[in-house]
Short mmCIF file of C-alpha atoms in Angstrom, two decimals:
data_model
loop_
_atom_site.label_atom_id
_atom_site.label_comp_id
_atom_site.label_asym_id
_atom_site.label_seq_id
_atom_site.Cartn_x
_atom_site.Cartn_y
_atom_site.Cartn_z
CA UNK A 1 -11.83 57.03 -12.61
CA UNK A 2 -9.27 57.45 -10.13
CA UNK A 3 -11.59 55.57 -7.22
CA UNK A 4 -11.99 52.92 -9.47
CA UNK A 5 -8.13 52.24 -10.45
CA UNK A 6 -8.20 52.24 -6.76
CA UNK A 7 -10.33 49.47 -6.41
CA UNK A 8 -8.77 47.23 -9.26
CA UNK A 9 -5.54 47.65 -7.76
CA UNK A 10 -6.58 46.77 -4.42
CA UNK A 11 -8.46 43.14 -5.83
CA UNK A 12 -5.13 42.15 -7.49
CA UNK A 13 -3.30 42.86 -4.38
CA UNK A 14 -5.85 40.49 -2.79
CA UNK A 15 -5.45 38.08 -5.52
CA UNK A 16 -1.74 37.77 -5.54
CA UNK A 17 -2.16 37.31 -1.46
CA UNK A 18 -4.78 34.45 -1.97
CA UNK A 19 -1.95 33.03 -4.40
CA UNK A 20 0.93 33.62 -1.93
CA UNK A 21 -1.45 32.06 0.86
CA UNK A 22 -2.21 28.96 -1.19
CA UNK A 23 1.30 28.22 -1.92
CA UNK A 24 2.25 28.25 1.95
CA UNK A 25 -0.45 26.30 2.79
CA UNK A 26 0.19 22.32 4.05
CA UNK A 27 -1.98 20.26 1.40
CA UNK A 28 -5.04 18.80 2.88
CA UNK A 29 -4.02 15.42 1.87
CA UNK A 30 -0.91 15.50 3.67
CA UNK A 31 -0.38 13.44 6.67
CA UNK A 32 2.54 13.54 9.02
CA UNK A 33 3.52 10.26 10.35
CA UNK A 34 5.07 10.12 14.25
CA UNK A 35 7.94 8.38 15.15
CA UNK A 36 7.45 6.25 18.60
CA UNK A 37 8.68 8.16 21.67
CA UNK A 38 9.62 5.28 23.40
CA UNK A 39 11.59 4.21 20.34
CA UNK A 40 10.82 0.08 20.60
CA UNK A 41 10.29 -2.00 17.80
CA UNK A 42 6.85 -2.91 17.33
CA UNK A 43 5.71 -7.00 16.57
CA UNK A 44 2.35 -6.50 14.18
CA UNK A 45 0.09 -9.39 13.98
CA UNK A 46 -1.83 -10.10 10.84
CA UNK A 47 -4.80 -12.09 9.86
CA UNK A 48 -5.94 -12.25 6.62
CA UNK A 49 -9.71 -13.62 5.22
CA UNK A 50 -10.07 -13.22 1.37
CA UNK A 51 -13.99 -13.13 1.32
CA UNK A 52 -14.32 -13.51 -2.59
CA UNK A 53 -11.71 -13.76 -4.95
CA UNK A 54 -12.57 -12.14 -8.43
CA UNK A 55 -11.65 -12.01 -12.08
CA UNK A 56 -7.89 -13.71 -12.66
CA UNK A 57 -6.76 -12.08 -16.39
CA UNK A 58 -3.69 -14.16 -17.63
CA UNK A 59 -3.47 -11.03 -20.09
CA UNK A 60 -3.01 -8.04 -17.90
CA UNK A 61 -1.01 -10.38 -15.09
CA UNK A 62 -3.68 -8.96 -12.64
CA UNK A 63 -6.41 -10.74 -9.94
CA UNK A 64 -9.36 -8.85 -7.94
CA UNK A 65 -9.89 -9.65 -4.61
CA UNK A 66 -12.02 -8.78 -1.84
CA UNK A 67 -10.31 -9.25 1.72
CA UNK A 68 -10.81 -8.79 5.02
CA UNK A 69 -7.32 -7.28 7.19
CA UNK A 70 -6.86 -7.05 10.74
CA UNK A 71 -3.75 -5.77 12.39
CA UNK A 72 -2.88 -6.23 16.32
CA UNK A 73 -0.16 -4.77 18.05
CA UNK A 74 0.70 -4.18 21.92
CA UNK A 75 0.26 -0.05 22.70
CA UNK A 76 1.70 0.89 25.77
CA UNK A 77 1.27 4.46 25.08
CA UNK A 78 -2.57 4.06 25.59
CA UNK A 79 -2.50 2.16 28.94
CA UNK A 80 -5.76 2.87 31.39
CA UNK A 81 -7.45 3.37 28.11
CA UNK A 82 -10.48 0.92 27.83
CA UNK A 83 -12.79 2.35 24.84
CA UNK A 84 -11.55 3.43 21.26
CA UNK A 85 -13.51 6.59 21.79
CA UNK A 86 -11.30 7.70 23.96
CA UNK A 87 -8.29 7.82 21.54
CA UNK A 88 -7.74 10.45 19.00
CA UNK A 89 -6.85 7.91 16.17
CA UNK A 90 -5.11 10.63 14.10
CA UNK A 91 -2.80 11.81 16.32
CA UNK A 92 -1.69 8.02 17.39
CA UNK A 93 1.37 6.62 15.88
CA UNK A 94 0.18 4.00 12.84
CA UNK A 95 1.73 0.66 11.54
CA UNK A 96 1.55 2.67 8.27
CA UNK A 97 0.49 -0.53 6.26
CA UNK A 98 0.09 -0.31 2.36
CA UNK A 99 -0.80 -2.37 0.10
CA UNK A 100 2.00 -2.83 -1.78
CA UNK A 101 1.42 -4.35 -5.46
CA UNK A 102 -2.04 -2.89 -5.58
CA UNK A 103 -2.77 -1.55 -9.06
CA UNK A 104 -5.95 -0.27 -8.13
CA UNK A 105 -8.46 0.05 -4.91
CA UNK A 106 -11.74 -0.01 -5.54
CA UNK A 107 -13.09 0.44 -1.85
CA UNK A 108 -11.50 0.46 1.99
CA UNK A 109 -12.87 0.88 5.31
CA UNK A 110 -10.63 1.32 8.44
CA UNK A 111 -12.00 0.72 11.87
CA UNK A 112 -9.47 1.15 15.16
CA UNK A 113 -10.87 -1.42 18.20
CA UNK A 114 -8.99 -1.38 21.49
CA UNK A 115 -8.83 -5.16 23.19
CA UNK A 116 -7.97 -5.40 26.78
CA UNK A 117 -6.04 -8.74 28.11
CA UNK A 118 -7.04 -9.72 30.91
CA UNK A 119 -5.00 -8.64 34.27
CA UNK A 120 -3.28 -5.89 31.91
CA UNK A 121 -3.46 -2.47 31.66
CA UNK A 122 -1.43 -2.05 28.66
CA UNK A 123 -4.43 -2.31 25.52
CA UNK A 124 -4.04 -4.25 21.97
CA UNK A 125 -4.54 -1.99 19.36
CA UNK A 126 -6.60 -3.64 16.10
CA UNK A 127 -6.84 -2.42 12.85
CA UNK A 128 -9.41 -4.04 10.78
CA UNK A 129 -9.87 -3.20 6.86
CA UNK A 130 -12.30 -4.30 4.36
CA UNK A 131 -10.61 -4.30 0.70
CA UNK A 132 -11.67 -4.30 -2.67
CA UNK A 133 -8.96 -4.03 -5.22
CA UNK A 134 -7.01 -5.29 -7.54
CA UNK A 135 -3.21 -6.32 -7.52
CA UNK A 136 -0.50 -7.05 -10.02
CA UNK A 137 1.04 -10.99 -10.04
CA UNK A 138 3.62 -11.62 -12.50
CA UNK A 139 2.92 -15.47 -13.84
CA UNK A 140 4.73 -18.24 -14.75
CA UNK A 141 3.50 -19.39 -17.99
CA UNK A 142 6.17 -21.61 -19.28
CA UNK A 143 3.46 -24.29 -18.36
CA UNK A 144 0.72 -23.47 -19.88
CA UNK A 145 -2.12 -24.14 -19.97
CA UNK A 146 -1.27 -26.38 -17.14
CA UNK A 147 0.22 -24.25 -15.34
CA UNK A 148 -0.52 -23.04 -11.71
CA UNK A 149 -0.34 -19.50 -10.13
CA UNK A 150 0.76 -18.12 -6.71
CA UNK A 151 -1.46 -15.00 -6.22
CA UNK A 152 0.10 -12.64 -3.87
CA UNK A 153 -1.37 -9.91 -2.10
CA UNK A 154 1.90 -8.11 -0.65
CA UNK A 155 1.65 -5.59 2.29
CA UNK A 156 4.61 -3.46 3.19
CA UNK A 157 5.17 -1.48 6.38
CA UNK A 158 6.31 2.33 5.50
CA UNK A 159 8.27 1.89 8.73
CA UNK A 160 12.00 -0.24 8.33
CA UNK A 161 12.90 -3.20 9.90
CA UNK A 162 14.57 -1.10 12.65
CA UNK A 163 10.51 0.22 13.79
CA UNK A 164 8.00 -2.87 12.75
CA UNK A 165 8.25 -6.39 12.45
CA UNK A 166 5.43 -8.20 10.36
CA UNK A 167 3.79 -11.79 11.60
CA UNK A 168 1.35 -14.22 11.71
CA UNK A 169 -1.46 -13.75 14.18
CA UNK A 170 -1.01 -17.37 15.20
CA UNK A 171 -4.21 -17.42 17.27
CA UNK A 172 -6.50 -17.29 14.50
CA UNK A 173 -6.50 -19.31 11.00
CA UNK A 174 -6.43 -17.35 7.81
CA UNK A 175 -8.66 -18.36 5.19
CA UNK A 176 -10.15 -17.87 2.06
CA UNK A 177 -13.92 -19.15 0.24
CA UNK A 178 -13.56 -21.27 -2.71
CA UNK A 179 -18.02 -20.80 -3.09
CA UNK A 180 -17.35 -17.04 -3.67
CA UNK A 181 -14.76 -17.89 -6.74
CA UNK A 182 -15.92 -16.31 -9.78
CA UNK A 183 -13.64 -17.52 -11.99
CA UNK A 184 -14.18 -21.33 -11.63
CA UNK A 185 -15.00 -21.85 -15.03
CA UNK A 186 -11.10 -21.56 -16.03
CA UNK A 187 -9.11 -22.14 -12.80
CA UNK A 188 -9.29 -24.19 -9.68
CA UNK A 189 -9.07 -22.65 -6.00
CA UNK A 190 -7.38 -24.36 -3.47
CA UNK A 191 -8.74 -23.95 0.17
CA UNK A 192 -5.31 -22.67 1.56
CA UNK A 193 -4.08 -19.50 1.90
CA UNK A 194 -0.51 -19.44 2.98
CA UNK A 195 1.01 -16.20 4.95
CA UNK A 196 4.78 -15.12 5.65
CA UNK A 197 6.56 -12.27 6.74
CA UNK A 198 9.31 -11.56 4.85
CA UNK A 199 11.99 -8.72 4.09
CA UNK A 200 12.65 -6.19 1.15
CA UNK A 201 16.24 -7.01 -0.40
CA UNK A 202 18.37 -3.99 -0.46
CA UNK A 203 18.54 -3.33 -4.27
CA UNK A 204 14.46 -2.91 -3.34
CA UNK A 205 15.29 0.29 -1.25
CA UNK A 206 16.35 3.71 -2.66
CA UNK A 207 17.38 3.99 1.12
CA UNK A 208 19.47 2.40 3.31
CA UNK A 209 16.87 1.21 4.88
CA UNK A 210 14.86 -2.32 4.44
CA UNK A 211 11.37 -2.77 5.02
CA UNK A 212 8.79 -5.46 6.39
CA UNK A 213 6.72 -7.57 4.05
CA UNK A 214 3.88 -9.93 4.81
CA UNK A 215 2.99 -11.94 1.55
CA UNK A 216 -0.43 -13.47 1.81
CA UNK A 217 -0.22 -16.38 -0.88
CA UNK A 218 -3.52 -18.33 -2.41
CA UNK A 219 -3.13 -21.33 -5.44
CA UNK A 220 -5.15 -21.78 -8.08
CA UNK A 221 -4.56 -23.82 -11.08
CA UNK A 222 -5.62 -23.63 -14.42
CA UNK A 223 -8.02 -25.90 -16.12
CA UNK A 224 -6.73 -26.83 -19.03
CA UNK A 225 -9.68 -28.08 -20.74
CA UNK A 226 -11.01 -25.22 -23.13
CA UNK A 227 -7.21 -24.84 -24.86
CA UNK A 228 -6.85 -28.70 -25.02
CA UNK A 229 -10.10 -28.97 -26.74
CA UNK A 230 -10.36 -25.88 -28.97
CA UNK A 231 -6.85 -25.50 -29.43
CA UNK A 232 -4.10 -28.64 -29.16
CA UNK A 233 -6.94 -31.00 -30.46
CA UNK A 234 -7.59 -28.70 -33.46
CA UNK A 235 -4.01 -28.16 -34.14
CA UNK A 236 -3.79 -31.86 -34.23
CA UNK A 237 -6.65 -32.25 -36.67
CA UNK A 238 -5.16 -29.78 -38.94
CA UNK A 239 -1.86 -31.50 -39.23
CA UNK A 240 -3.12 -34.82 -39.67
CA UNK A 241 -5.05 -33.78 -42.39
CA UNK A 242 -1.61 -32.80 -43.74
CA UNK A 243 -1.31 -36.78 -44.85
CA UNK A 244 -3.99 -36.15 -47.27
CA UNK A 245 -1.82 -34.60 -49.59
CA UNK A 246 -0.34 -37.96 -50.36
CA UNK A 247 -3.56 -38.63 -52.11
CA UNK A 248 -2.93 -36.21 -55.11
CA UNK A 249 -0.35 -37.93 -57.48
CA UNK A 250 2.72 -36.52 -56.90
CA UNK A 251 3.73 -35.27 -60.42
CA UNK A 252 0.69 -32.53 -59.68
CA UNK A 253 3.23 -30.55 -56.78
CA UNK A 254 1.42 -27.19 -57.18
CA UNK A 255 -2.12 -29.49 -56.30
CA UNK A 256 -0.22 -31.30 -53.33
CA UNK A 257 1.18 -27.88 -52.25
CA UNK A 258 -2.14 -26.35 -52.38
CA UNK A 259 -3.45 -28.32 -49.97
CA UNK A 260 -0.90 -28.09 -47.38
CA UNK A 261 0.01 -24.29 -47.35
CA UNK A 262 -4.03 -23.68 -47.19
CA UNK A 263 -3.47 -25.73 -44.19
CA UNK A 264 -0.39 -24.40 -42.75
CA UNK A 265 -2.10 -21.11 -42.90
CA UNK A 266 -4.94 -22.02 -40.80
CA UNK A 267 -2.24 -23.27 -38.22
CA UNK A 268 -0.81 -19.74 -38.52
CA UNK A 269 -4.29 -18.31 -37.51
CA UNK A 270 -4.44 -20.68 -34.42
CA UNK A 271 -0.85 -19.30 -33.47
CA UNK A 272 -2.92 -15.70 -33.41
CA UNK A 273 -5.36 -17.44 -31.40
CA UNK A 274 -2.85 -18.43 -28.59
CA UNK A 275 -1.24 -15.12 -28.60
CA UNK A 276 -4.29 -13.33 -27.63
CA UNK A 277 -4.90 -15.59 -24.16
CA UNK A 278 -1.36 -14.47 -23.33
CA UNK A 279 0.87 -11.83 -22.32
CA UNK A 280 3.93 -10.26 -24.37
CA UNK A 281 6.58 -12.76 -23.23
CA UNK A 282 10.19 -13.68 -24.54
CA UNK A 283 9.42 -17.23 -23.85
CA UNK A 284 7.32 -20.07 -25.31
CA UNK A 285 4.58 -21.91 -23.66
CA UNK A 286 3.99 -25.30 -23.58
CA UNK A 287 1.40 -24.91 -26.01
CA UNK A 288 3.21 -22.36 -27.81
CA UNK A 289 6.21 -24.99 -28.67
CA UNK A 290 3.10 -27.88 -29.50
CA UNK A 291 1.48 -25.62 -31.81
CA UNK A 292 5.05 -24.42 -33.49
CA UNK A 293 6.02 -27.90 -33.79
CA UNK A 294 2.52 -29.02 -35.82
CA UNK A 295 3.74 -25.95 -37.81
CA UNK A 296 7.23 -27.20 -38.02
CA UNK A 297 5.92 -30.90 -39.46
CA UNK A 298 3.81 -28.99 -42.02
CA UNK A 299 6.78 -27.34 -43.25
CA UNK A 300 8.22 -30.46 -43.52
CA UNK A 301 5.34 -32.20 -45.54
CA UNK A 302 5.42 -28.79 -47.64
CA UNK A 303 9.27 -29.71 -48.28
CA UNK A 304 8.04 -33.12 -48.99
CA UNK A 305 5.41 -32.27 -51.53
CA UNK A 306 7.91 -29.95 -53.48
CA UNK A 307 10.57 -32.55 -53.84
CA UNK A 308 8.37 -35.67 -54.49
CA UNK A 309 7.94 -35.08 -58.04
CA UNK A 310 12.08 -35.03 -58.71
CA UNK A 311 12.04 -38.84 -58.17
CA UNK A 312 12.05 -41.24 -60.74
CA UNK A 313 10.22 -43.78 -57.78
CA UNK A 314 7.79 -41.56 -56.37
CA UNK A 315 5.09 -44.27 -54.63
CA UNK A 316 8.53 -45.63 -52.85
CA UNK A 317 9.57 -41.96 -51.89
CA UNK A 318 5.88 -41.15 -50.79
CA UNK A 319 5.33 -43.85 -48.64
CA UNK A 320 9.06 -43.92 -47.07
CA UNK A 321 7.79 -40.42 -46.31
CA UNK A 322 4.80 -41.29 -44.83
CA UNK A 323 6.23 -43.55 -42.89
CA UNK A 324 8.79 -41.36 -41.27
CA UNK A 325 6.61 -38.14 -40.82
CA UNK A 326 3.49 -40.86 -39.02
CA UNK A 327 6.76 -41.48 -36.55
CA UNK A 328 7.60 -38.32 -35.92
CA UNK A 329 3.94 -37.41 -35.09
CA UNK A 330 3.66 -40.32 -33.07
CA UNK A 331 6.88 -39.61 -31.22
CA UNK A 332 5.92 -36.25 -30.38
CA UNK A 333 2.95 -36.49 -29.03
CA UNK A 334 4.05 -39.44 -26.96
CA UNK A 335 6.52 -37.08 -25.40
CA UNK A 336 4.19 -34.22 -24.95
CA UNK A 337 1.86 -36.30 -23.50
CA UNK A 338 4.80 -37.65 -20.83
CA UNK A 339 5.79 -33.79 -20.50
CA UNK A 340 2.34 -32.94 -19.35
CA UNK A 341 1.55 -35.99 -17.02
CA UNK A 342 5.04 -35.04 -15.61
CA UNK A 343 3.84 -31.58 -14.75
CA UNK A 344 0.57 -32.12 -14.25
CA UNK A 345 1.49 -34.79 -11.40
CA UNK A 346 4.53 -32.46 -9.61
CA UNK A 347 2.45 -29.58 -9.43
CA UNK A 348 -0.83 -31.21 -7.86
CA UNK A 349 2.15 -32.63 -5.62
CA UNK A 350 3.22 -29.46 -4.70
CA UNK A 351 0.09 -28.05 -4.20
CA UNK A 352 -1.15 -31.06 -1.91
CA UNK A 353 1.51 -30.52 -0.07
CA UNK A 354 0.72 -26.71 0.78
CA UNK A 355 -2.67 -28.07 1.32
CA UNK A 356 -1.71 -30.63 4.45
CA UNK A 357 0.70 -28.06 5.49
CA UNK A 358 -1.97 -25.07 5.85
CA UNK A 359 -4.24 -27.96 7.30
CA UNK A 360 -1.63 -29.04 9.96
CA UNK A 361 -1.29 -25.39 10.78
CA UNK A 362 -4.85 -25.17 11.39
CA UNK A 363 -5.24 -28.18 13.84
CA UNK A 364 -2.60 -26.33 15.86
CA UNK A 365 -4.50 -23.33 16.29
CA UNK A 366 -7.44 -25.26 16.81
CA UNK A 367 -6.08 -26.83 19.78
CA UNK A 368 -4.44 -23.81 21.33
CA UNK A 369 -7.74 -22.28 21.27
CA UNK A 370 -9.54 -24.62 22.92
CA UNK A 371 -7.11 -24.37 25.72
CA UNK A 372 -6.46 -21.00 26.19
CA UNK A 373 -9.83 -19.57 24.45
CA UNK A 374 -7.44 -17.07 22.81
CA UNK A 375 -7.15 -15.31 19.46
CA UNK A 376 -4.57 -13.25 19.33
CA UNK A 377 -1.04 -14.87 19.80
CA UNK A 378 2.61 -14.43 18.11
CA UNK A 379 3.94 -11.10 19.84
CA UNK A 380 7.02 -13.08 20.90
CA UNK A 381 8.59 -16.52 19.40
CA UNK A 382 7.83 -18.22 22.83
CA UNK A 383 4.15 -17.76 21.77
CA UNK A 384 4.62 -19.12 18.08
CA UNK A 385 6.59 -22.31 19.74
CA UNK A 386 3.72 -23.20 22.00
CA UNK A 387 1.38 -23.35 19.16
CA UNK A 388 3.74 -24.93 16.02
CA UNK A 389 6.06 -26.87 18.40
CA UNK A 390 9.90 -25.64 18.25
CA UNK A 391 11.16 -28.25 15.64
CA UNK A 392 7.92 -27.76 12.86
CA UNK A 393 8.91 -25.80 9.76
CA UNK A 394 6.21 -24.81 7.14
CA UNK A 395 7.20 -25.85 3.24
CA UNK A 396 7.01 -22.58 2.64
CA UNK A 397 9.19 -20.95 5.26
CA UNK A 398 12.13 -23.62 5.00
CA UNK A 399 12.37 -21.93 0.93
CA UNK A 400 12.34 -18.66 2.46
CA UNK A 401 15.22 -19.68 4.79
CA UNK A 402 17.43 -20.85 2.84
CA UNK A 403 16.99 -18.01 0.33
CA UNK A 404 16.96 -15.33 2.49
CA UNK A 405 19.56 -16.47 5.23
CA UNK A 406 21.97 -17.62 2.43
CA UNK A 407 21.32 -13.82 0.72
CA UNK A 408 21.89 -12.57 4.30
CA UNK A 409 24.76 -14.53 6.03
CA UNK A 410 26.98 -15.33 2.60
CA UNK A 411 29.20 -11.91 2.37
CA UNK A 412 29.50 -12.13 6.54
CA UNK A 413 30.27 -15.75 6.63
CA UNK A 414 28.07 -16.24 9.79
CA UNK A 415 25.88 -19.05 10.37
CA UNK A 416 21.97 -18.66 9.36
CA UNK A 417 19.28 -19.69 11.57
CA UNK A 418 16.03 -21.43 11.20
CA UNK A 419 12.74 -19.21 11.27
CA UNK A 420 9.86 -20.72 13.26
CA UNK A 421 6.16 -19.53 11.04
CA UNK A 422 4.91 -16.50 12.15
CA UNK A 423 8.35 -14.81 12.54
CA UNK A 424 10.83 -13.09 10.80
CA UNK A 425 14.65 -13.64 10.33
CA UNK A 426 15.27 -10.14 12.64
CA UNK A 427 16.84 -9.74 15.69
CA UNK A 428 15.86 -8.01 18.74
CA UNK A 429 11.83 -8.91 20.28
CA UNK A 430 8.73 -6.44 21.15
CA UNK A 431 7.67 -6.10 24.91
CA UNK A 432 5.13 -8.66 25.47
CA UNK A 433 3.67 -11.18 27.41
CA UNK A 434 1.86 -14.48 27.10
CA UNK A 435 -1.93 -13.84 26.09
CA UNK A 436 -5.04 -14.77 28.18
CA UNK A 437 -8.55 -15.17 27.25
CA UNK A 438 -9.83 -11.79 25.77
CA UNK A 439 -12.47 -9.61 25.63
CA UNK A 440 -13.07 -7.59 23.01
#
């Protein structure tokens, strides 16, 4: 007895140790992030290819993607290296690059390469990733359905502003596949894909601190087809049918008003419809205010119906009636129908524009490459002017300029200054020089 009170006292003494020992002990998922030794900011290149963009839900506010990543950045800390296999990835200091509105990753492989420049000791680091996820976008529906949507992949740098600078790898076009588009049935891709670095605000940080961003930006734009069809076109039928009511004799109101609250009804239903192909907003649609005005006119004709009978001249009241309601629908839809070609036109505007100036980008790289046979450039500004020319601005990077440098420069009353593409609005450059023909 006594040997074996021995024993049971001696196993919880090694269980409570175990315990003890698992509470000290690091977790296995922890990783411990170094800080540079040389302390210099660090210029990261980026190059994006989105290989196959998926499923776009208007519902859920979300898009799948699969994308290729690369990162480059100068690392004088491995000079006289020449293969990757000689680095200890893990204990090298890291970009630290998330994806930052990711709501889910399906899949991601990370590969390290080491490039050597030609005549340079000092290696290029790259960091290429394969993605499959899925990221939140919140859209702009007040156009719908012919509206358009920015989809934004967002990548943030765990390091601030004072440790890593985001930009464009201007060496190398980023692009996406409109073949691979699954959802081409409903929207249509457009064969740019627009990248900028850009800045978190400071209300964005619980620190301090502000962080890099790099937003890499495709358009697509809904076809409006299915709703205009199936849903406007219907809601039109439905209301015009409203007119037969004229055609039972107006001293019968409960037969007149049969007929048009059966059909105000079924416009209710179609309101149901619409609010299941959207998200909870606190705003109407374009459709929603088309298909709340048919309901509006119904009302109306309901109104009409019940107060028809109370004249001693009905025929006179029912076709002044007519007349006036046949206006009204003929008004409206003449200024829906201006409304839409007004939007319709100024987005495929806009998005024509973003077109010719991705495409304008592209014949730049295109020629720097076949004059330098290089494809990795934009480590310092001199290097983004010899490709984009010092006086080009991107569409895209002029409205980031004059939001972000009037955010920046109003409380200090200093002067803001223009952004070429490919950099971002900081001060202070990486060590770098010009880049020759590489081999990888």
């Amino acid at each position: 007895m006594e040997t074996d009170r021995v024993v049971e006292r001696l196993t919880e003494a090694v269980e409570v140790l175990k315990q003890v020992e698992t509470n000290l002990r690091t977790s296995s998922n922890e990783v411990f992030h170094k800080w540079r030794p040389d302390g210099r900011k660090v210029r990261v290149l980026i190059r994006a290819s989105i290989i196959s963009l998926g499923e776009i839900d208007t519902v859920k506010q979300e898009f799948s993607v699969d994308i290729w990543l690369a990162a480059w950045y100068k690392e004088p800390l491995l000079k006289g290296k020449k293969h990757r296999e000689e680095v200890d990835w893990n204990d090298q200091w890291d970009p630290r690059i998330v994806l930052f509105n990711a709501v889910s990753v399906d899949s991601h492989v990370r590969k390290h390469h080491l490039i050597l420049e030609e005549g340079d000791d000092v290696p290029i680091v790259q960091i290429s990733n394969r993605i499959k996820a899925t990221f939140k976008e919140p859209m702009e529906l007040f156009d719908f359905p012919f509206d358009h949507q920015e989809l934004t992949i967002q990548l943030m740098s765990d390091w601030p502003t004072s440790q890593v600078e985001f930009a464009k790898n201007m060496g190398i076009k980023d692009t996406i596949r409109t073949d691979t588009f699954t959802g081409s049935h409903e929207w249509k891709l457009y064969g740019h894909l627009l990248c900028k670095p850009k800045i978190t605000n400071q209300d964005q940080s619980t620190s301090h601190n502000r962080y890099p961003l790099y937003n890499i930006t495709a358009h697509v734009q809904r076809k409006a087809g299915f709703y205009v069809w199936n849903i406007s076109f219907i809601m039109f039928l439905i209301m015009a049918l409203s007119f037969t009511a004229f055609s039972v004799p107006a001293n019968e109101p409960a037969d007149r008003l049969s007929v048009t609250l059966t059909l105000l009804l079924t416009s209710v239903a179609f309101k149901f419809v619409v609010t299941q192909s959207l998200p909870t907003i606190s705003y109407l649609t374009l459709l929603d205010k088309y298909v709340l005005l048919c309901m509006i006119f119904q009302c109306l004709m309901a109104v009409q119906n019940a107060l028809a009978s109370l004249f001693s001249q009905t025929k006179l009241f029912d076709y002044i009636c007519m007349g006036v309601l046949a206006g009204v629908v003929v008004i409206t839809h003449i200024v829906f129908g201006v409304l839409m070609w007004i939007k319709i036109r100024g987005t495929t505007k806009l998005l024509r524009k973003a077109d010719k100036e991705y495409l304008h980008l592209c014949e730049n790289i295109d020629r720097f490459y076949k004059r330098t046979k290089c494809t990795i450039s934009g480590f310092t500004d001199e290097e983004v002017k010899e490709i984009v020319g010092p006086s080009e601005m991107t569409f895209d990077n002029l409205k980031q300029v004059e939001m972000e440098e009037t955010h920046d420069h109003a409380a200090s009353g200093s002067q803001p200054h223009l952004t070429l593409p490919g950099t971002v609005p900081e001060t202070g450059q990486p060590d770098g020089t010009r880049l020759k023909k590489l081999d990888v």
